[in-house]
Short mmCIF file of C-alpha atoms and ligand atoms in Angstrom, two decimals:
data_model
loop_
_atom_site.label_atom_id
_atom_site.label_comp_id
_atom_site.label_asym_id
_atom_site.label_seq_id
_atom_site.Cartn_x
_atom_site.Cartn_y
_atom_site.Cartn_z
CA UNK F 1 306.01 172.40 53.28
CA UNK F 2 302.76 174.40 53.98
CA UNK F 3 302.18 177.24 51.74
CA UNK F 4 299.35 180.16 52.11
CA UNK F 5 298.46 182.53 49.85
CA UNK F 6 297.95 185.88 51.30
CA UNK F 7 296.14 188.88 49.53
CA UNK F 8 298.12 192.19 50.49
CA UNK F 9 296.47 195.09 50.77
CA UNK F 10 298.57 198.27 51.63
CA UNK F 11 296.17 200.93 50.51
CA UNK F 12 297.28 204.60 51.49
CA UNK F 13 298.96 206.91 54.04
CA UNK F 14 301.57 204.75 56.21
CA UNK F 15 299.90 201.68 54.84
CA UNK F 16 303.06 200.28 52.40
CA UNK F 17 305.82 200.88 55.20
CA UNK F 18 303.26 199.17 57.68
CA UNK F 19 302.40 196.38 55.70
CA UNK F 20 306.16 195.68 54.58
CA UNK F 21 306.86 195.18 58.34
CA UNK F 22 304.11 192.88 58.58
CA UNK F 23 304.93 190.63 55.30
CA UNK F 24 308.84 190.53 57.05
CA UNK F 25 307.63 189.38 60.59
CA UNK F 26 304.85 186.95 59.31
CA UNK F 27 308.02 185.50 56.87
CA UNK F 28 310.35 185.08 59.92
CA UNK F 29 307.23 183.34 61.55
CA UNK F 30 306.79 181.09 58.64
CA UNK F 31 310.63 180.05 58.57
CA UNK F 32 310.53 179.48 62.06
CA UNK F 33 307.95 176.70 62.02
CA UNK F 34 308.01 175.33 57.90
CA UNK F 35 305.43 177.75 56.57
CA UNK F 36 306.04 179.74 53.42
CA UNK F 37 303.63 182.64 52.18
CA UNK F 38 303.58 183.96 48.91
CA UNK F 39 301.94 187.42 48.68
CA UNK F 40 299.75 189.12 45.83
CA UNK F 41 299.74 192.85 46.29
CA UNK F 42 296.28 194.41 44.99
CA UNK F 43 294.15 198.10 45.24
CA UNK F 44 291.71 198.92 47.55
CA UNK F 45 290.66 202.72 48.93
CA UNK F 46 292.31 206.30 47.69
CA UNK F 47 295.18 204.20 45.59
CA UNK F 48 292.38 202.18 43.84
CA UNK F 49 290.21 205.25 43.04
CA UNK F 50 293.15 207.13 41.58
CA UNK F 51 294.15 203.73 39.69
CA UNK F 52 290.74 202.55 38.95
CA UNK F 53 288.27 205.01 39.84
CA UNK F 54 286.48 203.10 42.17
CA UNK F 55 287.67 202.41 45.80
CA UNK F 56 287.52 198.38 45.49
CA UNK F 57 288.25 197.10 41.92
CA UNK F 58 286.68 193.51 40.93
CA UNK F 59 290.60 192.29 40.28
CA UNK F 60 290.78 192.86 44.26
CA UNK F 61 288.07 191.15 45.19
CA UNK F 62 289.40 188.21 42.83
CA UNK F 63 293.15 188.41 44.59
CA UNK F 64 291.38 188.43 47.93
CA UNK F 65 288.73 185.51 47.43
CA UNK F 66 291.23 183.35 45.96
CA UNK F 67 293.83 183.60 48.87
CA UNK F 68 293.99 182.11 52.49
CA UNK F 69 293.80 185.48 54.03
CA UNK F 70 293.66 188.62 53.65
CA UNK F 71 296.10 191.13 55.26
CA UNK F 72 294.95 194.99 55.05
CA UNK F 73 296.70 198.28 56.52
CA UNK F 74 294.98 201.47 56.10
CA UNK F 75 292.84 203.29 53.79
CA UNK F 76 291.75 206.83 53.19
CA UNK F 77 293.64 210.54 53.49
CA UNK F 78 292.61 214.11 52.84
CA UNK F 79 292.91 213.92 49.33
CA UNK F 80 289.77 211.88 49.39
CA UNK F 81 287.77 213.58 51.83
CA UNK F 82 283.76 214.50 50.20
CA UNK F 83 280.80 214.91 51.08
CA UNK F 84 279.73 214.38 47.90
CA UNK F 85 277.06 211.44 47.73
CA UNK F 86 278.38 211.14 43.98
CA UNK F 87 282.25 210.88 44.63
CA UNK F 88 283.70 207.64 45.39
CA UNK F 89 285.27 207.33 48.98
CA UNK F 90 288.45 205.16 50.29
CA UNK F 91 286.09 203.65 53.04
CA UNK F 92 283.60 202.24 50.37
CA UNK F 93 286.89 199.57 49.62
CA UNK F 94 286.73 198.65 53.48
CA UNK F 95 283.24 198.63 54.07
CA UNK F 96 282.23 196.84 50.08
CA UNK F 97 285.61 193.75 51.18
CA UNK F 98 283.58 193.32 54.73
CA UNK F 99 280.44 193.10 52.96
CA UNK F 100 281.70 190.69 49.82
CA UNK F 101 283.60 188.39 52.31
CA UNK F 102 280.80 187.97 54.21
CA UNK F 103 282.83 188.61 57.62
CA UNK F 104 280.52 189.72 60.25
CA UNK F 105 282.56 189.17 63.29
CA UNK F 106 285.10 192.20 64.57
CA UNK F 107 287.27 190.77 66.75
CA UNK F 108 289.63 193.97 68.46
CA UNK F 109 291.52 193.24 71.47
CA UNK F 110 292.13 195.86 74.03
CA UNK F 111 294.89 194.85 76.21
CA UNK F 112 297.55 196.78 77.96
CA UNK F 113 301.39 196.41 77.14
CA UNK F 114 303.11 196.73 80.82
CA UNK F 115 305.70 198.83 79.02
CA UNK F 116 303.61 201.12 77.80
CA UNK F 117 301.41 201.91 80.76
CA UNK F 118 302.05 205.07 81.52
CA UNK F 119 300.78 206.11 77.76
CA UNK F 120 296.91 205.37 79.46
CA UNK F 121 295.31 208.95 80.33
CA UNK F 122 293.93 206.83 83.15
CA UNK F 123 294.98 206.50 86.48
CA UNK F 124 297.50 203.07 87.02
CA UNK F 125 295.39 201.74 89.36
CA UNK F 126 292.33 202.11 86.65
CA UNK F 127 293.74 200.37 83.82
CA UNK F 128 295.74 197.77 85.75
CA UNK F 129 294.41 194.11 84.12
CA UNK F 130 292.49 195.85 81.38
CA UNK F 131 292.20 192.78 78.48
CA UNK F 132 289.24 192.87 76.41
CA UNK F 133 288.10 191.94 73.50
CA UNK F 134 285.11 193.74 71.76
CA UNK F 135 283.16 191.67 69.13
CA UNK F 136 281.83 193.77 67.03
CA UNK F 137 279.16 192.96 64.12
CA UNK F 138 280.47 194.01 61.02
CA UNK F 139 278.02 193.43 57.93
CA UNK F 140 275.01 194.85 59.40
CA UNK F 141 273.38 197.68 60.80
CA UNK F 142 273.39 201.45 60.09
CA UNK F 143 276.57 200.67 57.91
CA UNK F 144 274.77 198.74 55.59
CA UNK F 145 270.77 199.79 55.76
CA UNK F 146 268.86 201.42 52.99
CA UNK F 147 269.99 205.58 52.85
CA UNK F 148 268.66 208.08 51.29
CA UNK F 149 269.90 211.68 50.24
CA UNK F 150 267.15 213.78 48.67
CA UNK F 151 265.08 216.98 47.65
CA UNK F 152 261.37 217.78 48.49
CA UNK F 153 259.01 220.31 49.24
CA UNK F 154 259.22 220.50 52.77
CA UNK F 155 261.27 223.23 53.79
CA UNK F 156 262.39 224.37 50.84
CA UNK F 157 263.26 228.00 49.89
CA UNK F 158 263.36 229.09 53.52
CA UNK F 159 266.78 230.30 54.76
CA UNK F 160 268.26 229.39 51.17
CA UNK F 161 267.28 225.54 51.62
CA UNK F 162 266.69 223.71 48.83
CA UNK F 163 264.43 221.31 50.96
CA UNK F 164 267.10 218.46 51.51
CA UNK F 165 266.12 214.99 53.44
CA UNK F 166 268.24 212.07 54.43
CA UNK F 167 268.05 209.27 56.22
CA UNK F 168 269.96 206.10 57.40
CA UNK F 169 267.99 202.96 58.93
CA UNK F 170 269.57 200.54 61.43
CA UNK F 171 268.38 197.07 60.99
CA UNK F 172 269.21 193.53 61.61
CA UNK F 173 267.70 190.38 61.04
CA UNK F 174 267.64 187.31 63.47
CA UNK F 175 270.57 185.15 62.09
CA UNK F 176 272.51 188.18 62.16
CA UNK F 177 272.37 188.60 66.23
CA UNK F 178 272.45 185.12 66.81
CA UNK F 179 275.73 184.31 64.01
CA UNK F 180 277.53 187.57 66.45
CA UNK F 181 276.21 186.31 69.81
CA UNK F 182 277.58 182.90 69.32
CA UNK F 183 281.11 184.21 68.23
CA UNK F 184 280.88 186.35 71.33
CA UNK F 185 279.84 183.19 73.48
CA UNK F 186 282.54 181.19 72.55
CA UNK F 187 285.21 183.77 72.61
CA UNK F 188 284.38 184.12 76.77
CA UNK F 189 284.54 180.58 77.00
CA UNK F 190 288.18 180.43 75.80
CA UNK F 191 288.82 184.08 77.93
CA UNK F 192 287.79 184.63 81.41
CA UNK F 193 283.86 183.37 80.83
CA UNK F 194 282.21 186.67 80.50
CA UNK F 195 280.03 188.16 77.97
CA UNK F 196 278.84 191.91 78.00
CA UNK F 197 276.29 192.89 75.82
CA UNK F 198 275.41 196.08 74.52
CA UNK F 199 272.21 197.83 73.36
CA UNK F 200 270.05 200.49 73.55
CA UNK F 201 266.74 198.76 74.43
CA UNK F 202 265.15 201.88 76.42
CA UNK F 203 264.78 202.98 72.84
CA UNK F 204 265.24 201.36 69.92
CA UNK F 205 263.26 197.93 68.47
CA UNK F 206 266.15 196.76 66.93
CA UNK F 207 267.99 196.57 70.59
CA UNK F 208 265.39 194.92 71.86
CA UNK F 209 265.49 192.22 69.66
CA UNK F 210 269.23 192.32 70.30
CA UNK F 211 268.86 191.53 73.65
CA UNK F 212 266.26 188.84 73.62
CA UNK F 213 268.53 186.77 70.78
CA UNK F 214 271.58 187.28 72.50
CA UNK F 215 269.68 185.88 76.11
CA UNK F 216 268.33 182.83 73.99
CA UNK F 217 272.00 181.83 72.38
CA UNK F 218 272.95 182.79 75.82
CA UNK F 219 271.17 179.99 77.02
CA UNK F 220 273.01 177.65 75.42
CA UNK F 221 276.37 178.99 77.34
CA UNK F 222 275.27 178.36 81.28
CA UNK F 223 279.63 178.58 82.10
CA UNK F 224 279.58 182.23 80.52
CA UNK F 225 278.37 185.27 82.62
CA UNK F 226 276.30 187.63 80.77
CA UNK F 227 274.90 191.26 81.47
CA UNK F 228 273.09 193.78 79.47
CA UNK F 229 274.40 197.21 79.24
CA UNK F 230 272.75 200.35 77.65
CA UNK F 231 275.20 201.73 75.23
CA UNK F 232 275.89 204.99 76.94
CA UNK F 233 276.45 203.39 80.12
CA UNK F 234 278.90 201.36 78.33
CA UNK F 235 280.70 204.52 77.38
CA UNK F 236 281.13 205.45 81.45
CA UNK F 237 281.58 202.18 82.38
CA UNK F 238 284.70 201.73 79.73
CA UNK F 239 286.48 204.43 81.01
CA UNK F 240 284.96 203.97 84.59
CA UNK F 241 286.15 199.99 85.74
CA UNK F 242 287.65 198.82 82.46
CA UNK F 243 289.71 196.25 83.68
CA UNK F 244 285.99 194.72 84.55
CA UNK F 245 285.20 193.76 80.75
CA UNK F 246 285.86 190.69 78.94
CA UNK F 247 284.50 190.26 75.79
CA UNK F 248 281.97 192.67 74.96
CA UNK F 249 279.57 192.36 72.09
CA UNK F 250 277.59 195.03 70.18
CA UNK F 251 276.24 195.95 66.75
CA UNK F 252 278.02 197.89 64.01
CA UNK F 253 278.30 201.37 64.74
CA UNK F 254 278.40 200.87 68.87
CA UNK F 255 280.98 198.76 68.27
CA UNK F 256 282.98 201.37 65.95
CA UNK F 257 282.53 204.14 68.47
CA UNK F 258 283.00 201.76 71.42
CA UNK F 259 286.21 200.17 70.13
CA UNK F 260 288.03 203.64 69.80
CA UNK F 261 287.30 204.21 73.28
CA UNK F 262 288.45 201.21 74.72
CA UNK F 263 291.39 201.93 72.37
CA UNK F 264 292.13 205.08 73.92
CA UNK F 265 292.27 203.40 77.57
CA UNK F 266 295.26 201.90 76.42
CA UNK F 267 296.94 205.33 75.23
CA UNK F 268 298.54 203.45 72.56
CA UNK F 269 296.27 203.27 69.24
CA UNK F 270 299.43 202.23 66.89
CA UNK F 271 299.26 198.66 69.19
CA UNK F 272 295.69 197.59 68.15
CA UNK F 273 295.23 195.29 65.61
CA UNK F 274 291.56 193.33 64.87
CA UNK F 275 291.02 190.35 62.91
CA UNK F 276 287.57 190.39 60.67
CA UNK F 277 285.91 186.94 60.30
CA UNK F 278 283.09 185.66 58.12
CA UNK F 279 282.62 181.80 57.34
CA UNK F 280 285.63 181.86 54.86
CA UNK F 281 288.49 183.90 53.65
CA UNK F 282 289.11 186.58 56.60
CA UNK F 283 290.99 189.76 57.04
CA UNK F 284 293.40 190.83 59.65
CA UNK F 285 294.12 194.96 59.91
CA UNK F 286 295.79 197.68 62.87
CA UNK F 287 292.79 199.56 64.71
CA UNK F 288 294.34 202.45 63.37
CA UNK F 289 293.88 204.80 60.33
CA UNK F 290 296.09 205.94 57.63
CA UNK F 291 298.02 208.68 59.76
CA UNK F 292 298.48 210.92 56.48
CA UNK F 293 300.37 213.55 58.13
CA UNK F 294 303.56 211.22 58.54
CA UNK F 295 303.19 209.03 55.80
CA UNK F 296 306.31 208.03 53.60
CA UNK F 297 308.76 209.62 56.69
CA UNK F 298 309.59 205.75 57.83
CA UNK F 299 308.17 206.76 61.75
CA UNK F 300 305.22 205.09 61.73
CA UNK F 301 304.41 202.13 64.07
CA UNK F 302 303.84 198.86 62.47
CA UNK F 303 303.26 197.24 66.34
CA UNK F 304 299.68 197.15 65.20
CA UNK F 305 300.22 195.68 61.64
CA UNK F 306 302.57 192.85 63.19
CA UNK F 307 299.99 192.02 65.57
CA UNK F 308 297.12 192.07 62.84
CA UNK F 309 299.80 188.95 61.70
CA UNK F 310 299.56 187.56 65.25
CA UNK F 311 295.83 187.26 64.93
CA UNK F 312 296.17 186.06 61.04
CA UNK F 313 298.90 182.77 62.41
CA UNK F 314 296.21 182.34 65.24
CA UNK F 315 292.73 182.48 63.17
CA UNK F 316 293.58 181.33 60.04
CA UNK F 317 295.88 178.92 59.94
CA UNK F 318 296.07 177.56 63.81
CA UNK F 319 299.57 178.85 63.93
CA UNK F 320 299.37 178.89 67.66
CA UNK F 321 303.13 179.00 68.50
CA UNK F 322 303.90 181.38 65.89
CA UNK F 323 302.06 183.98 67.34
CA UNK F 324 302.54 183.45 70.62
CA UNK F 325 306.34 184.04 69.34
CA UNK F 326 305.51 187.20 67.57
CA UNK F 327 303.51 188.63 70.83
CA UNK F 328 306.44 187.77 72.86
CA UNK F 329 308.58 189.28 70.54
CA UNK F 330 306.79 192.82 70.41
CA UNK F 331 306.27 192.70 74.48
CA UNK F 332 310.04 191.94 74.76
CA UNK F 333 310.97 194.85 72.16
CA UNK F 334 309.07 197.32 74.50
CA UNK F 335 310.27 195.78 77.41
CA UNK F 336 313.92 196.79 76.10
CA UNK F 337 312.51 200.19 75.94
CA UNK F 338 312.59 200.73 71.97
CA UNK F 339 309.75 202.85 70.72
CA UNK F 340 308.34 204.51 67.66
CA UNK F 341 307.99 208.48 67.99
CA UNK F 342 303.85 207.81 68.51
CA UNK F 343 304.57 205.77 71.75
CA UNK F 344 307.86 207.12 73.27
CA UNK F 345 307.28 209.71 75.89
CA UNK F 346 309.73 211.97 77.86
CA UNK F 347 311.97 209.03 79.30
CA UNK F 348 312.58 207.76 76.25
CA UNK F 349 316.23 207.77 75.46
CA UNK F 350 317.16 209.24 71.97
CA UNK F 351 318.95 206.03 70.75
CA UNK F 352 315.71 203.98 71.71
CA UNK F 353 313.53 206.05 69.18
CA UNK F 354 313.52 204.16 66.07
CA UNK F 355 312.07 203.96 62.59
CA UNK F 356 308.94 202.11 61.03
CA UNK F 357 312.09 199.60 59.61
CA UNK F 358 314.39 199.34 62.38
CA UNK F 359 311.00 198.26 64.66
CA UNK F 360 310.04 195.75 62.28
CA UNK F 361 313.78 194.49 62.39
CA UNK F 362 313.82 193.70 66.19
CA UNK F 363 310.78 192.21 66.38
CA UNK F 364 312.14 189.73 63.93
CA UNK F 365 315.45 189.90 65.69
CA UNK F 366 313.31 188.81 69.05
CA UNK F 367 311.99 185.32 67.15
C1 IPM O 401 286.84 201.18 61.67
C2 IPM O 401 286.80 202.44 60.86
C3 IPM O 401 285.83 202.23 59.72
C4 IPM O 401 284.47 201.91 60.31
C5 IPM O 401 285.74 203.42 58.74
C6 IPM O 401 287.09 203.81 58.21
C7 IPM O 401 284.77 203.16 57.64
O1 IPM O 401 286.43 203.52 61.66
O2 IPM O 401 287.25 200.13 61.13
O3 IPM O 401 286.50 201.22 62.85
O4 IPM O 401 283.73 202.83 60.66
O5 IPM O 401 284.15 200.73 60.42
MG1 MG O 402 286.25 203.07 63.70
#
């Protein structure tokens, strides 16, 4: 009997009654095909700093390196929000666990549940065949260059200022773009052959680089289509002739700005999950955040948590069948018509609205 050791990581807002969903489909899964799971629960974001004063605790890193995978829900809530260079913040836990895993590679999938459809703000005819999957780089970049917050002379004592200066820098070294192309390469190769990159070469050195890396591993990939597109022509584009995108790669913070978009063409944000992968231990989580406002109430969706399992059976442990059963599951559970409050709309019989629980239920029941 197989056994993996998954790292749990909850964190705040909706993320326990998310994550419980998850932990009861992925066992289902397991019994299904032999596999058994046993789950260590640890801290990470506005939890951890209230436990532990610090948004990712060493113990959590320990849990996390010394399991098969890692599954995450959501971190972060007002109760956290600063500005305050000084205070620790819940998104320190999700950016430091990228970081100390090493997992560069942010795989989200766009794709469109038929069901759901009519949730798109765009035209039928516009998002009909959107499926895409945006690689996005996840260690490097603006996220993670040098910053600075500070005080000098310039400007200071005018209009009250006290002469404040900060900067960010956006950086990236060779084996960086080339590690993120190749993911992106092969990912088209097992999808519908196409690879769109995205920079902003008309301006910025690091994009150029970009471009000429991801042409050279391109190279090696004469089956896969590729084509360059400037970042805010990507934006247009998205919303433009989505259905026209396969995978599409880009660096850090394109690729978070980018990836809610494409979310949005969907309509249906509590359906995206992404899978973050490095060269070892890697971490599945929803697109979503931690949807404060209507956490502990038992109405949030855990479609996207489930489906962050989907991409955990299929990535880490070649569970193939499994999650092909869990996606059929969730498609035939909205095909029924049953739907959490964030994704029912004004056909939606009363008696088809359910809970966070009663969702997680039929998706098991559909196994
Ligand atoms: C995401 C989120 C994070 C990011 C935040 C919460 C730090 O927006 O995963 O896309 O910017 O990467
Ligand atoms: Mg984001």
């Amino acid at each position: 009997m197989t056994n993996y050791k998954i790292c749990l990581l909850p964190g705040d807002g909706i993320g326990p009654e998310i994550i419980a969903e998850g932990v009861k489909v992925m066992n289902a899964a397991g019994a299904k095909y032999g596999v058994t799971f046993a789950c260590t629960e640890a801290l990470i974001g506005g939890c951890a700093i209230d436990a532990a004063g610090t948004a990712l605790p060493d113990e959590t890193l320990e849990v996390a390196n010394a399991s098969d995978a890692v599954l995450l829900a959501a971190v972060g809530g007002p109760k956290w929000d600063t500005t305050d260079p000084a205070k620790p913040r819940p998104e320190q836990g999700l950016l430091g666990i990228r970081k100390a895993l090493g997992l560069y590679t942010n795989l989200r999938p766009v794709q469109i549940f038929s069901a759901l459809a009519d949730a798109s703000t765009l035209k039928p005819e516009v998002i009909d065949g959107v499926d895409m999957m945006i690689v996005r780089e996840l260690t490097g970049g603006l996220y993670f260059g040098k910053r600075e917050r500070f005080y000098d002379e310039e400007g200071a004592g005018a209009l009250g200022a006290r002469g404040q200066r900060a900067y960010d820098t956006l950086e990236y070294r060779e084996y960086e773009i080339e590690r993120i192309a190749r993911q992106a390469f092969e990912a088209a190769r097992k999808r519908r052959g196409k690879v769109t990159s995205v920079d902003k070469a008309n301006v910025l050195e690091t994009s150029r680089m970009w471009r000429e890396i991801v042409h050279r591993v391109g190279a090696e990939y004469p089956d896969v289509e590729l084509e360059d597109l400037l970042v805010d022509n990507t934006a247009m584009q998205l919303i433009n002739r989505p259905a026209d995108f396969d995978v599409v790669v880009t660096e850090n913070m394109f690729g978070d700005i980018l990836s809610d978009e494409a979310a949005q063409i969907t309509g249906s944000l509590g359906m995206l999950a992404s899978a973050s992968l490095g060269d070892g231990v890697a971490l599945y989580e929803p697109s979503h955040g931690s949807a404060p406002d209507i956490a502990g109430r038992g109405i949030a969706n855990p479609l996207a948590q489930i489906l962050s399992v989907e991409m955990m059976l299929r990535y880490s442990f070649g569970m193939t069948e499994a999650a092909d059963d869990i996606k059929r599951a969730v498609t035939e559970v909205l095909d029924e018509g049953w739907r959490t409050g964030d994704i029912k709309d004004a056909e939606t019989p009363a008696d088809h609205v359910v809970g966070t629980v009663q969702m997680g239920d039929l998706v098991v029941a559909h196994l």
